[in-house]
PDB file of C-alpha atoms in Angstrom:
ATOM      1  CA  MET D   1      42.747 -34.413 -15.916  1.00  0.00           C
ATOM      2  CA  SER D   2      40.609 -32.097 -17.896  1.00  0.00           C
ATOM      3  CA  LYS D   3      41.795 -30.863 -21.200  1.00  0.00           C
ATOM      4  CA  PHE D   4      40.679 -27.266 -20.648  1.00  0.00           C
ATOM      5  CA  PRO D   5      40.986 -25.937 -17.059  1.00  0.00           C
ATOM      6  CA  LEU D   6      38.031 -23.812 -15.985  1.00  0.00           C
ATOM      7  CA  LYS D   7      37.499 -20.999 -13.509  1.00  0.00           C
ATOM      8  CA  LEU D   8      34.722 -22.668 -11.619  1.00  0.00           C
ATOM      9  CA  SER D   9      32.142 -22.121 -10.284  1.00  0.00           C
ATOM     10  CA  ARG D  10      32.044 -18.770  -8.585  1.00  0.00           C
ATOM     11  CA  MET D  11      33.596 -16.547 -11.255  1.00  0.00           C
ATOM     12  CA  VAL D  12      35.453 -13.445 -10.455  1.00  0.00           C
ATOM     13  CA  LEU D  13      34.056 -10.501 -12.392  1.00  0.00           C
ATOM     14  CA  ASP D  14      36.183  -7.574 -13.476  1.00  0.00           C
ATOM     15  CA  GLU D  15      35.475  -4.145 -12.125  1.00  0.00           C
ATOM     16  CA  GLU D  16      33.116  -3.062 -14.935  1.00  0.00           C
ATOM     17  CA  GLU D  17      31.275  -6.456 -14.951  1.00  0.00           C
ATOM     18  CA  GLN D  18      30.818  -6.263 -11.173  1.00  0.00           C
ATOM     19  CA  GLN D  19      29.399  -2.648 -11.436  1.00  0.00           C
ATOM     20  CA  ILE D  20      26.972  -3.844 -14.124  1.00  0.00           C
ATOM     21  CA  ARG D  21      25.973  -6.848 -12.041  1.00  0.00           C
ATOM     22  CA  ASP D  22      25.379  -4.738  -8.886  1.00  0.00           C
ATOM     23  CA  LEU D  23      23.300  -2.172 -10.894  1.00  0.00           C
ATOM     24  CA  LEU D  24      21.057  -4.805 -12.424  1.00  0.00           C
ATOM     25  CA  VAL D  25      20.480  -6.631  -9.101  1.00  0.00           C
ATOM     26  CA  GLU D  26      19.711  -3.345  -7.350  1.00  0.00           C
ATOM     27  CA  ALA D  27      17.244  -2.502 -10.183  1.00  0.00           C
ATOM     28  CA  CYS D  28      15.588  -5.877  -9.864  1.00  0.00           C
ATOM     29  CA  THR D  29      15.073  -5.327  -6.053  1.00  0.00           C
ATOM     30  CA  ASP D  30      13.523  -1.910  -6.860  1.00  0.00           C
ATOM     31  CA  ILE D  31      11.318  -3.190  -9.674  1.00  0.00           C
ATOM     32  CA  ASP D  32      10.063  -6.168  -7.497  1.00  0.00           C
ATOM     33  CA  ALA D  33       9.278  -3.771  -4.566  1.00  0.00           C
ATOM     34  CA  ARG D  34       7.054  -1.705  -6.869  1.00  0.00           C
ATOM     35  CA  GLU D  35       5.173  -4.598  -8.315  1.00  0.00           C
ATOM     36  CA  SER D  36       3.237  -5.992  -5.317  1.00  0.00           C
ATOM     37  CA  ASP D  37       1.107  -8.267  -7.575  1.00  0.00           C
ATOM     38  CA  ARG D  38       4.081 -10.147  -9.139  1.00  0.00           C
ATOM     39  CA  LYS D  39       4.017 -13.932  -9.128  1.00  0.00           C
ATOM     40  CA  GLU D  40       7.748 -14.262  -8.851  1.00  0.00           C
ATOM     41  CA  ASP D  41      10.801 -12.188  -8.259  1.00  0.00           C
ATOM     42  CA  LEU D  42      12.983 -11.013 -11.113  1.00  0.00           C
ATOM     43  CA  VAL D  43      15.983 -13.219 -11.721  1.00  0.00           C
ATOM     44  CA  LEU D  44      18.641 -12.108 -14.276  1.00  0.00           C
ATOM     45  CA  ARG D  45      21.294 -14.360 -15.810  1.00  0.00           C
ATOM     46  CA  PHE D  46      24.257 -13.681 -18.144  1.00  0.00           C
ATOM     47  CA  THR D  47      23.923 -16.344 -20.805  1.00  0.00           C
ATOM     48  CA  GLY D  48      25.651 -18.013 -23.670  1.00  0.00           C
ATOM     49  CA  GLY D  49      29.059 -16.959 -25.051  1.00  0.00           C
ATOM     50  CA  TRP D  50      30.082 -14.650 -22.183  1.00  0.00           C
ATOM     51  CA  VAL D  51      29.790 -17.453 -19.650  1.00  0.00           C
ATOM     52  CA  ARG D  52      31.656 -19.966 -21.913  1.00  0.00           C
ATOM     53  CA  ASP D  53      34.442 -17.575 -22.586  1.00  0.00           C
ATOM     54  CA  LYS D  54      34.756 -16.382 -19.039  1.00  0.00           C
ATOM     55  CA  LEU D  55      35.102 -19.944 -17.832  1.00  0.00           C
ATOM     56  CA  LEU D  56      37.825 -20.519 -20.448  1.00  0.00           C
ATOM     57  CA  GLY D  57      39.631 -17.363 -19.218  1.00  0.00           C
ATOM     58  CA  GLN D  58      38.915 -15.467 -22.390  1.00  0.00           C
ATOM     59  CA  HIS D  59      37.521 -11.987 -22.898  1.00  0.00           C
ATOM     60  CA  SER D  60      33.991 -11.402 -24.248  1.00  0.00           C
ATOM     61  CA  HIS D  61      33.005  -8.168 -25.831  1.00  0.00           C
ATOM     62  CA  ASP D  62      29.305  -8.155 -25.031  1.00  0.00           C
ATOM     63  CA  LEU D  63      26.804  -9.509 -22.592  1.00  0.00           C
ATOM     64  CA  ASP D  64      23.423 -11.286 -23.138  1.00  0.00           C
ATOM     65  CA  VAL D  65      21.106 -10.960 -20.192  1.00  0.00           C
ATOM     66  CA  GLY D  66      18.232 -13.505 -19.880  1.00  0.00           C
ATOM     67  CA  ILE D  67      15.198 -12.314 -17.914  1.00  0.00           C
ATOM     68  CA  ASN D  68      12.687 -14.696 -16.249  1.00  0.00           C
ATOM     69  CA  ARG D  69       9.368 -12.798 -16.183  1.00  0.00           C
ATOM     70  CA  MET D  70       9.263  -9.905 -18.581  1.00  0.00           C
ATOM     71  CA  THR D  71      10.554  -8.978 -22.073  1.00  0.00           C
ATOM     72  CA  GLY D  72      13.897  -7.359 -22.616  1.00  0.00           C
ATOM     73  CA  TYR D  73      12.314  -4.112 -23.680  1.00  0.00           C
ATOM     74  CA  ASP D  74      10.104  -3.969 -20.608  1.00  0.00           C
ATOM     75  CA  PHE D  75      13.041  -4.560 -18.296  1.00  0.00           C
ATOM     76  CA  ALA D  76      15.276  -2.049 -20.118  1.00  0.00           C
ATOM     77  CA  LYS D  77      12.574   0.640 -19.758  1.00  0.00           C
ATOM     78  CA  LYS D  78      12.271  -0.062 -16.044  1.00  0.00           C
ATOM     79  CA  LEU D  79      16.079   0.004 -15.735  1.00  0.00           C
ATOM     80  CA  GLN D  80      16.263   3.275 -17.438  1.00  0.00           C
ATOM     81  CA  ASN D  81      13.638   4.671 -15.012  1.00  0.00           C
ATOM     82  CA  PHE D  82      15.608   3.281 -12.080  1.00  0.00           C
ATOM     83  CA  ILE D  83      18.833   5.008 -13.237  1.00  0.00           C
ATOM     84  CA  ALA D  84      16.930   8.278 -13.825  1.00  0.00           C
ATOM     85  CA  ARG D  85      15.797   8.160 -10.118  1.00  0.00           C
ATOM     86  CA  HIS D  86      19.455   7.709  -8.994  1.00  0.00           C
ATOM     87  CA  PRO D  87      21.382  10.193 -11.058  1.00  0.00           C
ATOM     88  CA  GLN D  88      24.247  10.735  -8.575  1.00  0.00           C
ATOM     89  CA  LYS D  89      25.020   6.966  -8.414  1.00  0.00           C
ATOM     90  CA  TYR D  90      24.279   5.898 -12.002  1.00  0.00           C
ATOM     91  CA  GLY D  91      23.910   9.084 -13.951  1.00  0.00           C
ATOM     92  CA  GLU D  92      25.973   8.380 -17.095  1.00  0.00           C
ATOM     93  CA  MET D  93      26.146   4.630 -16.850  1.00  0.00           C
ATOM     94  CA  MET D  94      23.474   3.760 -19.386  1.00  0.00           C
ATOM     95  CA  GLN D  95      23.570   4.949 -23.029  1.00  0.00           C
ATOM     96  CA  GLY D  96      20.005   4.703 -24.375  1.00  0.00           C
ATOM     97  CA  ILE D  97      18.023   1.660 -25.358  1.00  0.00           C
ATOM     98  CA  HIS D  98      17.308   0.263 -28.825  1.00  0.00           C
ATOM     99  CA  LYS D  99      14.636  -2.371 -29.738  1.00  0.00           C
ATOM    100  CA  ILE D 100      15.807  -4.780 -32.420  1.00  0.00           C
ATOM    101  CA  GLU D 101      12.877  -6.344 -34.258  1.00  0.00           C
ATOM    102  CA  MET D 102      12.842 -10.052 -35.181  1.00  0.00           C
ATOM    103  CA  ASN D 103      14.680 -10.712 -38.468  1.00  0.00           C
ATOM    104  CA  PRO D 104      14.913 -14.419 -39.240  1.00  0.00           C
ATOM    105  CA  GLU D 105      17.022 -13.950 -42.335  1.00  0.00           C
ATOM    106  CA  LYS D 106      19.825 -12.614 -40.088  1.00  0.00           C
ATOM    107  CA  SER D 107      19.097 -15.401 -37.398  1.00  0.00           C
ATOM    108  CA  LYS D 108      17.248 -12.865 -35.138  1.00  0.00           C
ATOM    109  CA  HIS D 109      14.256 -15.072 -34.217  1.00  0.00           C
ATOM    110  CA  LEU D 110      13.227 -12.857 -31.205  1.00  0.00           C
ATOM    111  CA  GLU D 111      12.834  -9.195 -30.483  1.00  0.00           C
ATOM    112  CA  THR D 112      15.778  -8.017 -28.362  1.00  0.00           C
ATOM    113  CA  THR D 113      16.632  -4.771 -26.625  1.00  0.00           C
ATOM    114  CA  THR D 114      20.209  -3.391 -26.581  1.00  0.00           C
ATOM    115  CA  THR D 115      22.006  -0.767 -24.659  1.00  0.00           C
ATOM    116  CA  LYS D 116      25.471   0.065 -23.371  1.00  0.00           C
ATOM    117  CA  LEU D 117      26.456  -0.023 -19.752  1.00  0.00           C
ATOM    118  CA  HIS D 118      29.932   1.188 -18.894  1.00  0.00           C
ATOM    119  CA  GLY D 119      30.536   1.088 -22.699  1.00  0.00           C
ATOM    120  CA  ILE D 120      29.764  -2.633 -22.810  1.00  0.00           C
ATOM    121  CA  ASP D 121      27.156  -3.783 -25.318  1.00  0.00           C
ATOM    122  CA  ILE D 122      24.236  -5.477 -23.452  1.00  0.00           C
ATOM    123  CA  ASP D 123      21.369  -7.423 -24.961  1.00  0.00           C
ATOM    124  CA  PHE D 124      18.224  -8.008 -22.818  1.00  0.00           C
ATOM    125  CA  VAL D 125      15.819 -10.876 -23.783  1.00  0.00           C
ATOM    126  CA  ASN D 126      13.386 -13.076 -21.893  1.00  0.00           C
ATOM    127  CA  LEU D 127      14.061 -16.698 -21.302  1.00  0.00           C
ATOM    128  CA  ARG D 128      12.073 -18.781 -23.814  1.00  0.00           C
ATOM    129  CA  THR D 129      11.071 -22.088 -25.190  1.00  0.00           C
ATOM    130  CA  GLU D 130      10.782 -22.677 -28.993  1.00  0.00           C
ATOM    131  CA  THR D 131       8.471 -24.862 -31.186  1.00  0.00           C
ATOM    132  CA  TYR D 132       9.361 -25.449 -34.863  1.00  0.00           C
ATOM    133  CA  THR D 133       7.288 -26.435 -37.888  1.00  0.00           C
ATOM    134  CA  GLU D 134       8.409 -29.040 -40.445  1.00  0.00           C
ATOM    135  CA  SER D 135       9.112 -26.516 -43.193  1.00  0.00           C
ATOM    136  CA  SER D 136      10.797 -23.623 -41.375  1.00  0.00           C
ATOM    137  CA  ARG D 137      13.654 -22.938 -39.072  1.00  0.00           C
ATOM    138  CA  ILE D 138      11.818 -19.894 -37.657  1.00  0.00           C
ATOM    139  CA  PRO D 139      10.394 -20.916 -34.327  1.00  0.00           C
ATOM    140  CA  GLU D 140       7.247 -20.082 -32.401  1.00  0.00           C
ATOM    141  CA  MET D 141       8.359 -18.760 -29.072  1.00  0.00           C
ATOM    142  CA  LYS D 142       6.888 -18.191 -25.684  1.00  0.00           C
ATOM    143  CA  PHE D 143       8.215 -17.511 -22.161  1.00  0.00           C
ATOM    144  CA  GLY D 144      10.093 -20.485 -20.703  1.00  0.00           C
ATOM    145  CA  THR D 145      12.039 -21.517 -17.624  1.00  0.00           C
ATOM    146  CA  ALA D 146      15.886 -21.306 -17.401  1.00  0.00           C
ATOM    147  CA  GLN D 147      16.052 -25.017 -18.033  1.00  0.00           C
ATOM    148  CA  GLU D 148      13.861 -24.836 -21.061  1.00  0.00           C
ATOM    149  CA  ASP D 149      15.949 -21.953 -22.410  1.00  0.00           C
ATOM    150  CA  ALA D 150      19.138 -23.925 -21.820  1.00  0.00           C
ATOM    151  CA  LEU D 151      17.823 -27.115 -23.593  1.00  0.00           C
ATOM    152  CA  ARG D 152      16.777 -25.137 -26.711  1.00  0.00           C
ATOM    153  CA  ARG D 153      20.337 -24.004 -27.353  1.00  0.00           C
ATOM    154  CA  ASP D 154      22.773 -25.279 -29.976  1.00  0.00           C
ATOM    155  CA  ALA D 155      25.433 -26.751 -27.671  1.00  0.00           C
ATOM    156  CA  THR D 156      25.867 -27.541 -24.003  1.00  0.00           C
ATOM    157  CA  ILE D 157      28.889 -25.192 -23.738  1.00  0.00           C
ATOM    158  CA  ASN D 158      26.609 -22.370 -24.980  1.00  0.00           C
ATOM    159  CA  ALA D 159      23.817 -23.247 -22.493  1.00  0.00           C
ATOM    160  CA  LEU D 160      25.645 -22.184 -19.334  1.00  0.00           C
ATOM    161  CA  PHE D 161      24.187 -19.352 -17.260  1.00  0.00           C
ATOM    162  CA  TYR D 162      25.568 -16.991 -14.658  1.00  0.00           C
ATOM    163  CA  ASN D 163      22.940 -16.111 -12.074  1.00  0.00           C
ATOM    164  CA  LEU D 164      23.398 -12.451 -11.110  1.00  0.00           C
ATOM    165  CA  GLN D 165      21.519 -12.757  -7.772  1.00  0.00           C
ATOM    166  CA  THR D 166      23.341 -15.918  -6.516  1.00  0.00           C
ATOM    167  CA  GLN D 167      26.588 -15.173  -8.442  1.00  0.00           C
ATOM    168  CA  GLN D 168      26.843 -18.843  -9.420  1.00  0.00           C
ATOM    169  CA  VAL D 169      27.248 -20.638 -12.651  1.00  0.00           C
ATOM    170  CA  GLU D 170      24.229 -22.689 -13.569  1.00  0.00           C
ATOM    171  CA  ASP D 171      24.409 -25.868 -15.739  1.00  0.00           C
ATOM    172  CA  PHE D 172      20.806 -26.855 -16.515  1.00  0.00           C
ATOM    173  CA  THR D 173      21.910 -29.465 -19.089  1.00  0.00           C
ATOM    174  CA  SER D 174      24.165 -31.148 -16.479  1.00  0.00           C
ATOM    175  CA  LYS D 175      26.776 -31.537 -19.230  1.00  0.00           C
ATOM    176  CA  GLY D 176      27.945 -28.048 -20.043  1.00  0.00           C
ATOM    177  CA  LEU D 177      30.690 -27.733 -17.504  1.00  0.00           C
ATOM    178  CA  GLU D 178      32.009 -31.179 -18.099  1.00  0.00           C
ATOM    179  CA  ASP D 179      31.945 -30.671 -21.867  1.00  0.00           C
ATOM    180  CA  LEU D 180      33.748 -27.433 -21.523  1.00  0.00           C
ATOM    181  CA  LYS D 181      36.418 -28.999 -19.403  1.00  0.00           C
ATOM    182  CA  ASN D 182      36.966 -31.970 -21.761  1.00  0.00           C
ATOM    183  CA  GLY D 183      36.644 -30.044 -25.012  1.00  0.00           C
ATOM    184  CA  VAL D 184      33.443 -31.705 -26.326  1.00  0.00           C
ATOM    185  CA  ILE D 185      30.712 -30.185 -28.581  1.00  0.00           C
ATOM    186  CA  ARG D 186      27.354 -31.806 -27.808  1.00  0.00           C
ATOM    187  CA  THR D 187      23.671 -30.692 -28.269  1.00  0.00           C
ATOM    188  CA  PRO D 188      21.622 -30.215 -25.019  1.00  0.00           C
ATOM    189  CA  SER D 189      18.721 -32.080 -26.620  1.00  0.00           C
ATOM    190  CA  PRO D 190      18.734 -35.034 -28.981  1.00  0.00           C
ATOM    191  CA  ALA D 191      21.044 -34.070 -31.856  1.00  0.00           C
ATOM    192  CA  PHE D 192      18.793 -35.128 -34.667  1.00  0.00           C
ATOM    193  CA  ASP D 193      15.864 -33.101 -33.316  1.00  0.00           C
ATOM    194  CA  THR D 194      18.186 -30.063 -32.676  1.00  0.00           C
ATOM    195  CA  PHE D 195      19.483 -30.088 -36.313  1.00  0.00           C
ATOM    196  CA  HIS D 196      16.131 -30.844 -37.873  1.00  0.00           C
ATOM    197  CA  ASP D 197      14.541 -27.885 -36.010  1.00  0.00           C
ATOM    198  CA  ASP D 198      17.279 -25.549 -37.188  1.00  0.00           C
ATOM    199  CA  PRO D 199      19.799 -27.063 -39.621  1.00  0.00           C
ATOM    200  CA  LEU D 200      21.953 -24.000 -39.210  1.00  0.00           C
ATOM    201  CA  ARG D 201      23.115 -25.461 -36.015  1.00  0.00           C
ATOM    202  CA  VAL D 202      25.104 -28.058 -37.852  1.00  0.00           C
ATOM    203  CA  LEU D 203      27.377 -25.298 -39.172  1.00  0.00           C
ATOM    204  CA  ARG D 204      27.451 -23.510 -35.855  1.00  0.00           C
ATOM    205  CA  LEU D 205      28.686 -26.613 -34.067  1.00  0.00           C
ATOM    206  CA  ILE D 206      31.379 -27.164 -36.685  1.00  0.00           C
ATOM    207  CA  ARG D 207      32.357 -23.523 -36.261  1.00  0.00           C
ATOM    208  CA  PHE D 208      32.680 -23.807 -32.501  1.00  0.00           C
ATOM    209  CA  ALA D 209      34.687 -26.977 -32.883  1.00  0.00           C
ATOM    210  CA  SER D 210      36.989 -25.165 -35.238  1.00  0.00           C
ATOM    211  CA  ARG D 211      37.272 -22.129 -33.027  1.00  0.00           C
ATOM    212  CA  PHE D 212      38.160 -23.907 -29.788  1.00  0.00           C
ATOM    213  CA  GLY D 213      39.714 -27.136 -31.162  1.00  0.00           C
ATOM    214  CA  PHE D 214      36.989 -29.122 -29.476  1.00  0.00           C
ATOM    215  CA  HIS D 215      35.686 -32.610 -30.429  1.00  0.00           C
ATOM    216  CA  ILE D 216      32.109 -33.101 -31.766  1.00  0.00           C
ATOM    217  CA  GLU D 217      30.596 -36.021 -29.968  1.00  0.00           C
ATOM    218  CA  ASP D 218      29.404 -39.121 -31.934  1.00  0.00           C
ATOM    219  CA  GLU D 219      25.659 -38.556 -31.713  1.00  0.00           C
ATOM    220  CA  ALA D 220      26.036 -35.174 -33.250  1.00  0.00           C
ATOM    221  CA  ILE D 221      28.293 -36.400 -36.008  1.00  0.00           C
ATOM    222  CA  ALA D 222      25.852 -39.144 -36.874  1.00  0.00           C
ATOM    223  CA  ALA D 223      22.938 -36.651 -37.035  1.00  0.00           C
ATOM    224  CA  MET D 224      24.932 -34.353 -39.204  1.00  0.00           C
ATOM    225  CA  GLN D 225      25.490 -37.159 -41.744  1.00  0.00           C
ATOM    226  CA  HIS D 226      21.816 -38.110 -41.826  1.00  0.00           C
ATOM    227  CA  ASP D 227      20.152 -37.618 -45.225  1.00  0.00           C
ATOM    228  CA  THR D 228      17.172 -35.877 -43.655  1.00  0.00           C
ATOM    229  CA  ILE D 229      19.398 -33.291 -41.993  1.00  0.00           C
ATOM    230  CA  ARG D 230      21.380 -32.722 -45.151  1.00  0.00           C
ATOM    231  CA  GLU D 231      18.140 -32.133 -47.080  1.00  0.00           C
ATOM    232  CA  ALA D 232      16.872 -29.809 -44.326  1.00  0.00           C
ATOM    233  CA  LEU D 233      20.092 -27.824 -44.568  1.00  0.00           C
ATOM    234  CA  GLN D 234      19.579 -27.285 -48.254  1.00  0.00           C
ATOM    235  CA  GLN D 235      15.888 -26.533 -48.017  1.00  0.00           C
ATOM    236  CA  LYS D 236      15.603 -24.372 -44.900  1.00  0.00           C
ATOM    237  CA  ILE D 237      18.829 -22.352 -44.961  1.00  0.00           C
ATOM    238  CA  SER D 238      19.588 -19.575 -47.415  1.00  0.00           C
ATOM    239  CA  LYS D 239      22.956 -19.511 -49.159  1.00  0.00           C
ATOM    240  CA  GLU D 240      23.583 -16.129 -47.507  1.00  0.00           C
ATOM    241  CA  ARG D 241      23.299 -17.644 -44.086  1.00  0.00           C
ATOM    242  CA  ILE D 242      25.497 -20.564 -44.962  1.00  0.00           C
ATOM    243  CA  GLY D 243      28.087 -18.157 -46.314  1.00  0.00           C
ATOM    244  CA  ALA D 244      27.962 -16.030 -43.197  1.00  0.00           C
ATOM    245  CA  GLU D 245      28.650 -19.133 -40.953  1.00  0.00           C
ATOM    246  CA  LEU D 246      31.516 -20.225 -43.326  1.00  0.00           C
ATOM    247  CA  ASP D 247      33.047 -16.749 -43.025  1.00  0.00           C
ATOM    248  CA  LYS D 248      32.948 -16.982 -39.220  1.00  0.00           C
ATOM    249  CA  MET D 249      34.385 -20.487 -39.372  1.00  0.00           C
ATOM    250  CA  LEU D 250      37.376 -19.351 -41.550  1.00  0.00           C
ATOM    251  CA  ASN D 251      37.979 -16.520 -39.083  1.00  0.00           C
ATOM    252  CA  GLY D 252      38.134 -18.920 -36.096  1.00  0.00           C
ATOM    253  CA  ARG D 253      41.076 -19.372 -33.832  1.00  0.00           C
ATOM    254  CA  SER D 254      41.756 -22.981 -34.796  1.00  0.00           C
ATOM    255  CA  ASN D 255      41.643 -24.851 -38.123  1.00  0.00           C
ATOM    256  CA  SER D 256      41.257 -28.269 -36.501  1.00  0.00           C
ATOM    257  CA  ILE D 257      37.832 -30.023 -36.428  1.00  0.00           C
ATOM    258  CA  GLN D 258      37.884 -33.320 -34.601  1.00  0.00           C
ATOM    259  CA  CYS D 259      35.383 -36.092 -33.788  1.00  0.00           C
ATOM    260  CA  THR D 260      35.324 -38.184 -30.605  1.00  0.00           C
ATOM    261  CA  GLU D 261      36.835 -41.614 -30.765  1.00  0.00           C
TER     262      GLU D 261
END
């Protein structure tokens, strides 16, 4: 029996979430119809924490939307135009758009675009893949597939997507749903590589284990204890970023941090 029962795999959205989903899908259909030279149709996915929390039956206060073939800003502008052409149906639903520039010191490694739909904070960003250098945790990024975007994430439970078109949960790591059910914290890619690329992920995984009372699996624990990872954590991460993660950790829902047997 699983430790944490989930609401699989066709999730039931609340009224506002359903209205947002319907708007975004209708906008995608309209945008695709106007771009006859496109190489693929638009596909939108809710990503990360919202999917995890929804499956655990918890409320999430914001939505991250991953886009397959354009930047978040480009999509938000096209969405704004679509709403403007349908004022009777969607008139007051969207509250402006704001571009947030990349800011590595605050863990913003990619330009994102934010707005509010039905009063819910929405972040739009393109799916991506990341490449790191030896001396920095700031990645070089380019457009990626949904699987590449999932594999670059810090934990399998944070790599689950909800496809707006199919209305299905997608688990491109093949371990996210199982780990969420069993209460396991695991990296989607090899743990040593994951932490060496961005050592802040060590603290993030500890924070998620603390928040949910989950176990950190053995490979991740071993990588966290490796001298190279400890040195990278000291050299690549500022004291301010470490302090911010510790603050989040102390404000978590559980004080227990466990390792798998």
